[in-house]
Amino acid sequence: MRGLWTVERVRAAEERVMARVPDGALMRRAAFGAARVALGMLTGPRRRVGLLVGAGGNGGDALWAGHYLRRRGVAVSAVLLRPDRAHAEGLAAFLRAGGRVVDRLGEVDLVVDGIVGLSARGPLRPDAAEHVAAIDAPVLAVDLPSGIDPDTGAIAGPAVRADVTVTFGCLKPVHALADCGRVELVDIGLGPELAGPDLAELEDAEVGAHWPVPGRSDDKYTQGVTGIAAGSATYPGAAVLATGAALLATSGMVRYAGAAAEAVRASWPESICTGSITDAGRVQAWVVGPGLGTGLSAEGVLRAVLEAGVPVVADADAITMLANNPDLWDARDPGTPLVLTPHDREFERLAGPVGEDRVAAAKRAAARFDAVVLLKGNTTVLAGPDGRVLVNRAGGGWAATAGSGDVLSGLVGALLAARLDPLLAAACAARAHATAADLASRGAPIPASALLRAVPDAIRALRSG
Ligand SMILES: NC(=O)C1=CN([C@@H]2O[C@H](COP(=O)(O)OP(=O)(O)OC[C@H]3O[C@@H](n4cnc5c(N)ncnc54)[C@H](OP(=O)(O)O)[C@@H]3O)[C@@H](O)[C@H]2O)[C@@H](O)CC1
Ligand SMILES: [K+]
């Protein structure tokens, strides 16, 4: 698991380390690491580096990195955005090593963004934004790309687009929630001072290790039967995709109940299809909502699923119905896990606007509904009712296509039926889904059915990762 720590926690850890190391030691460790990453980016014959230097420690890092680069024979110039507040020791070291202070970046082969780091608030200041707009070279961001909020990843205006970000001590939420390019972590000795992270991201190998694998004594029932209550005469495709995803996710059985039974049977002869939820038979988890509609009969289906006493994934129309008719919550069996999988508009219907802090929004909704909330996005945020938060980054944006959510809900449902912890089930499903999208797409747009077909390859890749 890769942990991510919020600014408040990083500051506290830094303070404890600073209390026992010589003055400036942490910054020099950080800057030395940044200089090493910068050298690795200077691959061409010319080695001219321009620093954008803000008023605080981030600018100090950039100036000290400039000092180390100078000592390796690199030509380094610095734009001081607040000359009177530039980091004094950093600036002195930079000048001693032969660094030049300039008014604008000019022609350089690499830009080091030391405008602002952990103290970032709001969008880039206009003067900083002007220098950023003029950048015409690869960018190495120090700690984080300036203009992006360290804790929320929110971008309120102009911001630096980094090719690489070098960060220190530990990853921060911004590194998973926003595009920071390739992220390099430099150890500055914070490790022992950092307790459990605020957010975490599963490694591929962990997802692979959690993926249910049938044992010798397993059969189609012991691996968990997934029920799919989705689709309608108008939208049979959602049922076909969700059922297919559940079938491909595990070797457990899949029962489909609803108006799209004929279409589902035609696509997936191995599924057990019935026209109605009342005669669906026993399942270990239900997926409800995709393409179901929001009319009275759909409400009846949702109610029956919520009362069934097994874990439920509520997606799409199920979320809309829960938002429109809060009485439906009364049908829920208390103590039975529920996973809600909204996109932003569905989230808003259910729990108000997502706002800039997606993690806080997901946590709030998870606590309010006593459910796992999987808030979809390029970085999907998954919050458990117990306060745990996981994030899942999509490699590309190729999964953002019609029907893709139906596949995801089927994957989550199958993992719930296999009795995975609900937050873990949602996170493993999100990773398999993103991996399948990348494998299927290989750089070109894909429909959801292609993503679905790539699910077995994704599981193989994760299990061998
Ligand atoms: N502590 C340590 O031991 C270590 C710290 N380290 C390094 O220090 C960094 C933190 O340094 P820090 O706290 O001094 O502030 P920092 O982020 O440089 O901000 C400077 C000033 O920028 C301004 N500003 C704010 N928002 C802005 C915006 N959107 N756009 C433009 N400007 C904006 C604001 O000033 P204002 O404009 O409000 O007057 C603020 O005071 C950390 O990220 C890491 O790189 C490492 O060396 C490891 C050891
Ligand atoms: K920065």
Short mmCIF file of C-alpha atoms and ligand atoms in Angstrom, two decimals:
data_model
loop_
_atom_site.label_atom_id
_atom_site.label_comp_id
_atom_site.label_asym_id
_atom_site.label_seq_id
_atom_site.Cartn_x
_atom_site.Cartn_y
_atom_site.Cartn_z
CA MET A 1 0.00 0.00 0.00
CA ARG A 2 1.38 3.42 -0.90
CA GLY A 3 0.46 5.95 1.78
CA LEU A 4 -0.26 9.63 1.28
CA TRP A 5 -0.08 12.16 4.12
CA THR A 6 -1.80 15.54 4.41
CA VAL A 7 0.16 18.77 4.90
CA GLU A 8 -0.71 18.97 8.59
CA ARG A 9 0.72 15.51 9.22
CA VAL A 10 3.83 16.18 7.10
CA ARG A 11 4.52 19.41 8.97
CA ALA A 12 4.23 17.67 12.32
CA ALA A 13 6.65 14.94 11.23
CA GLU A 14 9.06 17.52 9.76
CA GLU A 15 9.09 19.46 13.01
CA ARG A 16 10.02 16.39 15.00
CA VAL A 17 12.84 15.51 12.62
CA MET A 18 14.07 19.11 12.46
CA ALA A 19 14.34 19.21 16.23
CA ARG A 20 17.12 16.63 16.15
CA VAL A 21 19.05 17.41 12.96
CA PRO A 22 21.27 20.45 12.25
CA ASP A 23 19.61 23.60 10.88
CA GLY A 24 18.94 23.41 7.17
CA ALA A 25 19.85 19.72 6.96
CA LEU A 26 16.41 18.63 5.80
CA MET A 27 16.29 21.21 3.06
CA ARG A 28 19.74 20.28 1.81
CA ARG A 29 18.79 16.57 1.72
CA ALA A 30 15.64 17.46 -0.20
CA ALA A 31 17.46 19.76 -2.60
CA PHE A 32 20.26 17.29 -3.23
CA GLY A 33 17.64 14.72 -4.23
CA ALA A 34 15.91 17.28 -6.45
CA ALA A 35 19.20 18.10 -8.17
CA ARG A 36 19.79 14.41 -8.85
CA VAL A 37 16.37 14.10 -10.47
CA ALA A 38 17.04 17.26 -12.51
CA LEU A 39 20.34 15.85 -13.76
CA GLY A 40 18.49 12.74 -14.89
CA MET A 41 16.16 14.93 -16.95
CA LEU A 42 19.01 16.77 -18.69
CA THR A 43 19.57 14.24 -21.41
CA GLY A 44 20.46 16.55 -24.33
CA PRO A 45 23.82 18.13 -25.15
CA ARG A 46 22.84 21.49 -23.61
CA ARG A 47 22.41 21.79 -19.89
CA ARG A 48 20.75 25.08 -19.00
CA VAL A 49 18.36 25.12 -16.07
CA GLY A 50 15.99 27.93 -15.08
CA LEU A 51 14.59 28.14 -11.56
CA LEU A 52 11.29 29.80 -10.67
CA VAL A 53 11.77 30.75 -7.04
CA GLY A 54 8.96 31.73 -4.68
CA ALA A 55 9.05 33.24 -1.21
CA GLY A 56 9.35 30.18 1.01
CA GLY A 57 10.95 26.83 1.62
CA ASN A 58 9.96 25.57 -1.81
CA GLY A 59 12.02 28.34 -3.40
CA GLY A 60 14.77 27.45 -0.90
CA ASP A 61 14.78 23.89 -2.21
CA ALA A 62 15.04 25.17 -5.78
CA LEU A 63 17.95 27.50 -4.91
CA TRP A 64 19.85 24.77 -3.07
CA ALA A 65 19.18 22.40 -5.99
CA GLY A 66 20.58 25.15 -8.26
CA HIS A 67 23.67 25.22 -6.04
CA TYR A 68 24.20 21.45 -6.42
CA LEU A 69 23.58 21.63 -10.16
CA ARG A 70 26.13 24.40 -10.54
CA ARG A 71 28.65 22.18 -8.81
CA ARG A 72 27.99 19.59 -11.51
CA GLY A 73 28.78 22.16 -14.20
CA VAL A 74 25.18 23.01 -15.14
CA ALA A 75 24.34 26.60 -16.16
CA VAL A 76 21.64 27.75 -13.75
CA SER A 77 19.66 30.98 -13.66
CA ALA A 78 16.95 31.93 -11.21
CA VAL A 79 13.89 34.18 -11.43
CA LEU A 80 13.17 35.44 -7.91
CA LEU A 81 9.45 36.14 -7.65
CA ARG A 82 9.87 37.86 -4.24
CA PRO A 83 13.53 38.97 -4.18
CA ASP A 84 13.16 40.46 -0.70
CA ARG A 85 11.72 37.18 0.71
CA ALA A 86 13.81 34.62 -1.16
CA HIS A 87 15.29 31.93 1.09
CA ALA A 88 18.43 33.67 2.39
CA GLU A 89 20.81 30.71 2.86
CA GLY A 90 19.62 29.08 -0.34
CA LEU A 91 20.18 32.26 -2.32
CA ALA A 92 23.64 32.80 -0.82
CA ALA A 93 24.65 29.22 -1.65
CA PHE A 94 23.28 29.56 -5.17
CA LEU A 95 25.21 32.80 -5.81
CA ARG A 96 28.40 31.38 -4.27
CA ALA A 97 28.24 28.48 -6.69
CA GLY A 98 28.01 30.88 -9.64
CA GLY A 99 24.24 30.91 -10.19
CA ARG A 100 22.77 33.97 -11.93
CA VAL A 101 19.66 35.91 -11.00
CA VAL A 102 17.61 36.95 -14.07
CA ASP A 103 14.31 38.72 -14.79
CA ARG A 104 12.82 36.03 -17.00
CA LEU A 105 13.52 32.40 -17.78
CA GLY A 106 14.83 32.90 -21.32
CA GLU A 107 16.03 29.86 -23.26
CA VAL A 108 16.55 26.88 -20.95
CA ASP A 109 16.49 23.08 -21.24
CA LEU A 110 14.72 22.43 -17.93
CA VAL A 111 12.58 24.53 -15.63
CA VAL A 112 12.57 23.86 -11.90
CA ASP A 113 9.31 24.97 -10.33
CA GLY A 114 10.08 26.21 -6.82
CA ILE A 115 7.26 28.76 -6.70
CA VAL A 116 5.25 27.27 -3.87
CA GLY A 117 4.98 23.97 -2.03
CA LEU A 118 3.17 22.89 1.09
CA SER A 119 2.03 26.45 1.95
CA ALA A 120 0.14 26.77 -1.35
CA ARG A 121 -3.20 28.54 -1.10
CA GLY A 122 -5.49 29.23 -4.05
CA PRO A 123 -4.42 29.79 -7.65
CA LEU A 124 -0.99 30.97 -8.75
CA ARG A 125 -0.35 34.67 -8.09
CA PRO A 126 -0.63 36.64 -11.38
CA ASP A 127 3.11 37.39 -11.66
CA ALA A 128 3.97 33.72 -11.08
CA ALA A 129 1.30 32.73 -13.61
CA GLU A 130 2.95 34.97 -16.22
CA HIS A 131 6.30 33.22 -15.85
CA VAL A 132 4.58 29.82 -15.92
CA ALA A 133 2.75 30.71 -19.14
CA ALA A 134 6.11 31.50 -20.77
CA ILE A 135 7.61 28.05 -19.98
CA ASP A 136 8.88 26.30 -23.08
CA ALA A 137 10.89 23.38 -21.66
CA PRO A 138 10.31 20.24 -19.59
CA VAL A 139 9.35 21.02 -16.01
CA LEU A 140 10.54 19.49 -12.75
CA ALA A 141 8.16 20.50 -9.95
CA VAL A 142 9.62 20.72 -6.47
CA ASP A 143 7.36 18.94 -3.96
CA LEU A 144 4.26 19.60 -6.09
CA PRO A 145 3.29 21.52 -9.22
CA SER A 146 2.62 25.10 -8.11
CA GLY A 147 -1.01 26.18 -8.42
CA ILE A 148 -2.40 22.84 -7.24
CA ASP A 149 -3.71 22.39 -3.70
CA PRO A 150 -1.49 19.93 -1.79
CA ASP A 151 -4.31 18.27 0.15
CA THR A 152 -7.17 18.25 -2.35
CA GLY A 153 -5.48 18.32 -5.74
CA ALA A 154 -7.88 21.13 -6.69
CA ILE A 155 -6.75 23.48 -9.47
CA ALA A 156 -8.46 26.84 -9.11
CA GLY A 157 -6.66 28.70 -11.93
CA PRO A 158 -3.40 28.60 -13.83
CA ALA A 159 -1.02 25.91 -12.58
CA VAL A 160 2.30 24.36 -13.50
CA ARG A 161 2.16 21.26 -15.72
CA ALA A 162 4.96 19.07 -14.48
CA ASP A 163 6.73 16.34 -16.43
CA VAL A 164 8.26 15.12 -13.19
CA THR A 165 7.56 16.01 -9.57
CA VAL A 166 10.18 15.37 -6.92
CA THR A 167 8.77 15.17 -3.43
CA PHE A 168 10.29 14.64 -0.03
CA GLY A 169 9.74 12.36 2.92
CA CYS A 170 6.40 10.95 1.80
CA LEU A 171 3.73 11.30 -0.85
CA LYS A 172 0.99 13.88 -0.32
CA PRO A 173 -2.64 13.65 -1.51
CA VAL A 174 -1.91 15.90 -4.51
CA HIS A 175 0.33 13.19 -5.94
CA ALA A 176 -2.62 10.86 -6.39
CA LEU A 177 -5.41 13.38 -6.85
CA ALA A 178 -3.88 15.55 -9.59
CA ASP A 179 -1.57 15.14 -12.55
CA CYS A 180 1.99 15.62 -11.27
CA GLY A 181 3.75 13.76 -14.09
CA ARG A 182 6.14 11.05 -12.91
CA VAL A 183 6.56 11.32 -9.14
CA GLU A 184 9.97 10.72 -7.55
CA LEU A 185 10.18 10.34 -3.79
CA VAL A 186 13.34 11.45 -1.97
CA ASP A 187 13.92 10.08 1.53
CA ILE A 188 14.66 12.84 4.04
CA GLY A 189 14.17 10.71 7.12
CA LEU A 190 10.52 11.46 7.93
CA GLY A 191 9.57 7.77 7.90
CA PRO A 192 9.87 7.04 11.63
CA GLU A 193 7.81 10.14 12.47
CA LEU A 194 4.91 9.29 10.18
CA ALA A 195 2.15 7.16 11.66
CA GLY A 196 -0.56 5.62 9.43
CA PRO A 197 -1.35 7.59 6.26
CA ASP A 198 -4.45 9.70 5.61
CA LEU A 199 -5.05 8.07 2.23
CA ALA A 200 -3.59 5.04 0.54
CA GLU A 201 -3.32 3.51 -2.87
CA LEU A 202 -3.15 -0.26 -3.37
CA GLU A 203 -0.19 -1.64 -5.31
CA ASP A 204 -1.08 -3.80 -8.31
CA ALA A 205 0.42 -6.84 -6.60
CA GLU A 206 -1.81 -6.29 -3.54
CA VAL A 207 -4.89 -6.16 -5.74
CA GLY A 208 -3.70 -9.36 -7.40
CA ALA A 209 -3.14 -11.01 -4.03
CA HIS A 210 -6.64 -10.08 -2.82
CA TRP A 211 -8.32 -11.32 -6.00
CA PRO A 212 -10.43 -14.40 -5.19
CA VAL A 213 -8.97 -17.60 -6.58
CA PRO A 214 -10.93 -20.86 -6.37
CA GLY A 215 -9.42 -23.52 -4.13
CA ARG A 216 -9.57 -27.27 -4.75
CA SER A 217 -12.76 -27.70 -2.76
CA ASP A 218 -14.58 -24.67 -4.18
CA ASP A 219 -17.56 -24.87 -6.46
CA LYS A 220 -19.77 -22.32 -8.17
CA TYR A 221 -21.67 -21.65 -4.94
CA THR A 222 -18.82 -21.45 -2.44
CA GLN A 223 -17.15 -18.67 -4.41
CA GLY A 224 -20.19 -16.47 -4.00
CA VAL A 225 -23.23 -15.99 -6.18
CA THR A 226 -23.67 -12.48 -7.56
CA GLY A 227 -27.15 -11.17 -8.29
CA ILE A 228 -27.64 -8.54 -10.97
CA ALA A 229 -30.79 -6.40 -10.78
CA ALA A 230 -30.15 -4.10 -13.71
CA GLY A 231 -31.31 -3.25 -17.22
CA SER A 232 -34.73 -2.72 -18.65
CA ALA A 233 -36.54 -3.22 -21.93
CA THR A 234 -35.11 0.17 -22.98
CA TYR A 235 -31.60 -0.44 -21.63
CA PRO A 236 -30.79 -4.15 -21.87
CA GLY A 237 -27.11 -3.35 -22.54
CA ALA A 238 -26.44 -2.25 -18.96
CA ALA A 239 -27.61 -5.66 -17.74
CA VAL A 240 -25.46 -7.48 -20.30
CA LEU A 241 -22.35 -5.50 -19.30
CA ALA A 242 -22.86 -5.78 -15.52
CA THR A 243 -23.61 -9.51 -15.74
CA GLY A 244 -20.60 -10.09 -17.98
CA ALA A 245 -18.31 -8.22 -15.59
CA ALA A 246 -19.51 -10.31 -12.64
CA LEU A 247 -19.01 -13.50 -14.66
CA LEU A 248 -15.48 -12.53 -15.67
CA ALA A 249 -14.45 -11.28 -12.21
CA THR A 250 -14.70 -14.56 -10.30
CA SER A 251 -15.66 -18.15 -10.95
CA GLY A 252 -18.77 -17.82 -8.77
CA MET A 253 -22.22 -18.08 -10.27
CA VAL A 254 -24.18 -15.08 -11.54
CA ARG A 255 -27.96 -14.74 -11.38
CA TYR A 256 -29.67 -12.07 -13.43
CA ALA A 257 -33.17 -10.86 -12.53
CA GLY A 258 -35.05 -8.35 -14.64
CA ALA A 259 -36.57 -7.26 -17.91
CA ALA A 260 -33.41 -7.81 -19.94
CA ALA A 261 -33.26 -11.56 -19.21
CA GLU A 262 -33.45 -12.52 -22.87
CA ALA A 263 -30.59 -10.25 -23.93
CA VAL A 264 -28.47 -11.36 -20.97
CA ARG A 265 -29.09 -15.06 -21.70
CA ALA A 266 -28.17 -14.53 -25.34
CA SER A 267 -24.86 -12.90 -24.43
CA TRP A 268 -24.01 -14.99 -21.36
CA PRO A 269 -25.50 -18.49 -21.56
CA GLU A 270 -23.76 -19.37 -18.28
CA SER A 271 -25.83 -16.86 -16.30
CA ILE A 272 -29.04 -17.95 -14.57
CA CYS A 273 -31.71 -15.55 -15.79
CA THR A 274 -35.18 -14.82 -14.47
CA GLY A 275 -37.63 -12.06 -15.29
CA SER A 276 -38.25 -11.02 -11.72
CA ILE A 277 -36.36 -10.44 -8.52
CA THR A 278 -38.88 -12.45 -6.51
CA ASP A 279 -37.84 -15.74 -8.09
CA ALA A 280 -34.12 -15.01 -8.52
CA GLY A 281 -32.91 -17.43 -5.83
CA ARG A 282 -30.24 -16.87 -3.21
CA VAL A 283 -27.22 -14.66 -3.83
CA GLN A 284 -24.33 -13.44 -1.68
CA ALA A 285 -24.40 -9.88 -3.07
CA TRP A 286 -26.65 -7.78 -5.25
CA VAL A 287 -25.77 -5.23 -7.91
CA VAL A 288 -28.67 -2.89 -8.42
CA GLY A 289 -29.27 0.10 -10.64
CA PRO A 290 -27.52 0.18 -14.02
CA GLY A 291 -30.12 0.84 -16.72
CA LEU A 292 -32.90 -0.10 -14.30
CA GLY A 293 -34.99 3.06 -14.62
CA THR A 294 -36.46 5.02 -11.75
CA GLY A 295 -40.16 4.14 -11.97
CA LEU A 296 -42.31 2.33 -9.44
CA SER A 297 -41.26 -1.16 -10.46
CA ALA A 298 -37.57 -0.14 -10.28
CA GLU A 299 -38.22 1.19 -6.78
CA GLY A 300 -39.73 -2.16 -5.86
CA VAL A 301 -36.61 -3.93 -7.11
CA LEU A 302 -34.35 -1.61 -5.14
CA ARG A 303 -36.41 -2.13 -2.00
CA ALA A 304 -36.27 -5.91 -2.38
CA VAL A 305 -32.51 -5.83 -2.85
CA LEU A 306 -31.94 -3.56 0.16
CA GLU A 307 -34.08 -5.86 2.32
CA ALA A 308 -32.29 -9.02 1.20
CA GLY A 309 -29.71 -8.94 3.98
CA VAL A 310 -26.68 -9.36 1.69
CA PRO A 311 -24.07 -6.78 0.57
CA VAL A 312 -25.36 -4.43 -2.13
CA VAL A 313 -23.73 -2.30 -4.82
CA ALA A 314 -26.08 0.58 -5.65
CA ASP A 315 -25.16 2.28 -8.92
CA ALA A 316 -26.68 4.72 -11.41
CA ASP A 317 -30.51 4.69 -11.23
CA ALA A 318 -30.39 3.11 -7.77
CA ILE A 319 -28.49 6.15 -6.52
CA THR A 320 -30.95 8.51 -8.17
CA MET A 321 -33.87 6.67 -6.55
CA LEU A 322 -32.21 6.80 -3.13
CA ALA A 323 -31.69 10.53 -3.62
CA ASN A 324 -35.24 11.21 -4.80
CA ASN A 325 -36.98 9.00 -2.30
CA PRO A 326 -35.17 8.91 1.04
CA ASP A 327 -37.86 6.53 2.40
CA LEU A 328 -36.07 3.82 0.45
CA TRP A 329 -33.24 3.95 3.00
CA ASP A 330 -35.68 2.46 5.52
CA ALA A 331 -35.68 -0.77 3.52
CA ARG A 332 -31.99 -1.23 4.13
CA ASP A 333 -30.97 -4.03 6.39
CA PRO A 334 -28.84 -2.33 9.04
CA GLY A 335 -25.39 -3.77 9.33
CA THR A 336 -25.34 -5.08 5.76
CA PRO A 337 -22.56 -3.51 3.68
CA LEU A 338 -23.60 -1.09 0.98
CA VAL A 339 -21.33 0.28 -1.76
CA LEU A 340 -22.50 3.43 -3.56
CA THR A 341 -20.75 4.18 -6.86
CA PRO A 342 -21.73 7.71 -7.89
CA HIS A 343 -20.22 10.00 -10.47
CA ASP A 344 -20.25 13.68 -9.56
CA ARG A 345 -23.81 14.43 -10.66
CA GLU A 346 -25.21 11.38 -8.89
CA PHE A 347 -23.20 12.30 -5.80
CA GLU A 348 -24.69 15.80 -5.87
CA ARG A 349 -28.23 14.40 -6.01
CA LEU A 350 -27.48 12.20 -3.04
CA ALA A 351 -25.27 14.31 -0.80
CA GLY A 352 -24.84 17.83 -2.24
CA PRO A 353 -22.06 19.18 -4.47
CA VAL A 354 -18.75 17.33 -4.47
CA GLY A 355 -16.82 20.62 -4.28
CA GLU A 356 -13.07 20.95 -4.54
CA ASP A 357 -12.21 18.47 -1.80
CA ARG A 358 -13.24 15.11 -3.27
CA VAL A 359 -11.78 13.15 -0.37
CA ALA A 360 -13.72 15.17 2.21
CA ALA A 361 -16.90 14.80 0.14
CA ALA A 362 -16.56 11.02 -0.14
CA LYS A 363 -15.76 10.69 3.58
CA ARG A 364 -18.74 12.83 4.51
CA ALA A 365 -21.12 10.73 2.41
CA ALA A 366 -19.62 7.45 3.65
CA ALA A 367 -20.24 8.48 7.25
CA ARG A 368 -23.71 9.84 6.53
CA PHE A 369 -24.94 6.74 4.70
CA ASP A 370 -22.87 4.21 6.61
CA ALA A 371 -21.65 2.93 3.26
CA VAL A 372 -18.56 2.62 1.13
CA VAL A 373 -18.61 5.51 -1.31
CA LEU A 374 -16.75 5.05 -4.58
CA LEU A 375 -16.63 8.52 -6.10
CA LYS A 376 -15.73 8.09 -9.75
CA GLY A 377 -13.17 10.29 -11.43
CA ASN A 378 -9.82 10.17 -13.14
CA THR A 379 -8.67 9.48 -9.63
CA THR A 380 -11.43 7.50 -7.99
CA VAL A 381 -11.82 8.19 -4.27
CA LEU A 382 -13.09 5.34 -2.09
CA ALA A 383 -14.19 6.12 1.45
CA GLY A 384 -15.33 3.63 4.05
CA PRO A 385 -17.79 4.38 6.84
CA ASP A 386 -14.94 3.74 9.30
CA GLY A 387 -12.93 6.69 7.92
CA ARG A 388 -10.49 4.70 5.77
CA VAL A 389 -9.82 6.25 2.36
CA LEU A 390 -8.27 4.63 -0.69
CA VAL A 391 -7.62 6.24 -4.05
CA ASN A 392 -7.29 4.66 -7.46
CA ARG A 393 -5.66 6.46 -10.33
CA ALA A 394 -6.75 5.64 -13.85
CA GLY A 395 -3.79 5.39 -16.20
CA GLY A 396 -5.63 7.11 -19.03
CA GLY A 397 -9.09 8.59 -19.39
CA TRP A 398 -10.24 5.78 -21.69
CA ALA A 399 -12.65 4.30 -19.13
CA ALA A 400 -14.79 7.46 -19.28
CA THR A 401 -17.21 5.97 -21.80
CA ALA A 402 -20.88 4.93 -21.83
CA GLY A 403 -21.46 1.58 -20.15
CA SER A 404 -18.14 1.60 -18.36
CA GLY A 405 -19.86 2.13 -14.99
CA ASP A 406 -22.05 -0.94 -15.60
CA VAL A 407 -18.88 -3.02 -15.91
CA LEU A 408 -17.47 -1.54 -12.72
CA SER A 409 -20.60 -2.29 -10.71
CA GLY A 410 -20.55 -5.93 -11.85
CA LEU A 411 -16.91 -6.25 -10.77
CA VAL A 412 -17.60 -4.76 -7.33
CA GLY A 413 -20.63 -7.03 -6.91
CA ALA A 414 -18.68 -10.19 -7.70
CA LEU A 415 -15.94 -9.27 -5.23
CA LEU A 416 -18.54 -8.54 -2.54
CA ALA A 417 -20.16 -11.90 -3.23
CA ALA A 418 -16.70 -13.44 -2.76
CA ARG A 419 -16.77 -11.85 0.72
CA LEU A 420 -13.98 -9.33 0.31
CA ASP A 421 -14.04 -6.44 2.74
CA PRO A 422 -16.38 -3.92 1.02
CA LEU A 423 -13.83 -1.08 0.76
CA LEU A 424 -11.23 -3.48 -0.58
CA ALA A 425 -13.75 -5.00 -2.99
CA ALA A 426 -14.51 -1.58 -4.39
CA ALA A 427 -10.84 -0.61 -4.62
CA CYS A 428 -9.77 -3.88 -6.28
CA ALA A 429 -12.64 -3.58 -8.75
CA ALA A 430 -11.69 0.02 -9.55
CA ARG A 431 -8.08 -1.02 -10.23
CA ALA A 432 -9.07 -3.99 -12.42
CA HIS A 433 -11.45 -1.71 -14.31
CA ALA A 434 -8.78 0.95 -14.92
CA THR A 435 -6.25 -1.70 -15.92
CA ALA A 436 -8.71 -3.30 -18.34
CA ALA A 437 -9.39 0.10 -19.91
CA ASP A 438 -5.68 0.70 -20.46
CA LEU A 439 -5.07 -2.79 -21.83
CA ALA A 440 -8.03 -2.62 -24.19
CA SER A 441 -7.35 0.88 -25.39
CA ARG A 442 -3.59 0.96 -26.01
CA GLY A 443 -4.02 4.61 -26.91
CA ALA A 444 -7.29 4.53 -28.86
CA PRO A 445 -10.89 5.10 -27.77
CA ILE A 446 -12.77 1.94 -26.81
CA PRO A 447 -16.38 1.07 -26.10
CA ALA A 448 -17.28 -0.46 -22.72
CA SER A 449 -17.70 -3.90 -24.27
CA ALA A 450 -14.00 -3.85 -25.26
CA LEU A 451 -13.12 -2.84 -21.70
CA LEU A 452 -15.22 -5.77 -20.48
CA ARG A 453 -13.40 -8.22 -22.77
CA ALA A 454 -10.08 -7.04 -21.33
CA VAL A 455 -11.09 -7.88 -17.74
CA PRO A 456 -9.45 -11.35 -17.77
CA ASP A 457 -6.18 -9.85 -19.08
CA ALA A 458 -6.38 -7.19 -16.39
CA ILE A 459 -6.83 -9.79 -13.65
CA ARG A 460 -3.92 -11.80 -15.07
CA ALA A 461 -1.73 -8.70 -15.14
CA LEU A 462 -2.64 -7.78 -11.55
CA ARG A 463 -2.12 -11.32 -10.28
CA SER A 464 1.31 -11.50 -11.89
CA GLY A 465 2.17 -7.91 -10.76
N1 LIG B 1 9.98 22.46 6.51
C1 LIG B 1 11.05 21.75 6.11
O1 LIG B 1 11.89 21.36 6.88
C2 LIG B 1 11.23 21.42 4.74
C3 LIG B 1 10.54 22.11 3.73
N2 LIG B 1 10.77 21.84 2.48
C4 LIG B 1 10.23 22.66 1.41
O2 LIG B 1 9.55 23.80 1.90
C5 LIG B 1 8.27 23.87 1.33
C6 LIG B 1 7.31 24.57 2.23
O3 LIG B 1 7.85 25.83 2.44
P1 LIG B 1 7.04 27.02 3.12
O4 LIG B 1 6.13 26.48 4.12
O5 LIG B 1 8.07 27.98 3.56
O6 LIG B 1 6.17 27.67 1.99
P2 LIG B 1 6.06 27.53 0.39
O7 LIG B 1 5.21 26.38 0.06
O8 LIG B 1 7.41 27.59 -0.20
O9 LIG B 1 5.23 28.86 0.02
C7 LIG B 1 5.91 30.08 0.00
C8 LIG B 1 5.00 31.25 -0.20
O10 LIG B 1 4.31 31.14 -1.42
C9 LIG B 1 3.19 32.02 -1.41
N3 LIG B 1 2.03 31.36 -2.05
C10 LIG B 1 1.04 30.66 -1.47
N4 LIG B 1 0.19 30.20 -2.38
C11 LIG B 1 0.66 30.61 -3.56
C12 LIG B 1 0.21 30.44 -4.87
N5 LIG B 1 -0.89 29.74 -5.13
N6 LIG B 1 0.91 31.01 -5.87
C13 LIG B 1 2.03 31.69 -5.61
N7 LIG B 1 2.50 31.88 -4.38
C14 LIG B 1 1.84 31.35 -3.36
C15 LIG B 1 2.95 32.36 0.02
O11 LIG B 1 3.33 33.68 0.23
P3 LIG B 1 2.31 34.90 -0.02
O12 LIG B 1 2.28 35.12 -1.51
O13 LIG B 1 0.97 34.47 0.51
O14 LIG B 1 2.91 36.03 0.72
C16 LIG B 1 3.86 31.40 0.75
O15 LIG B 1 4.35 31.90 1.96
C17 LIG B 1 7.92 22.45 1.03
O16 LIG B 1 6.93 22.36 0.05
C18 LIG B 1 9.25 21.89 0.56
O17 LIG B 1 9.45 22.25 -0.79
C19 LIG B 1 11.76 20.82 2.12
O18 LIG B 1 12.96 21.51 2.00
C20 LIG B 1 11.89 19.75 3.16
C21 LIG B 1 12.20 20.33 4.45
K K B 2 6.50 23.73 -6.58
#
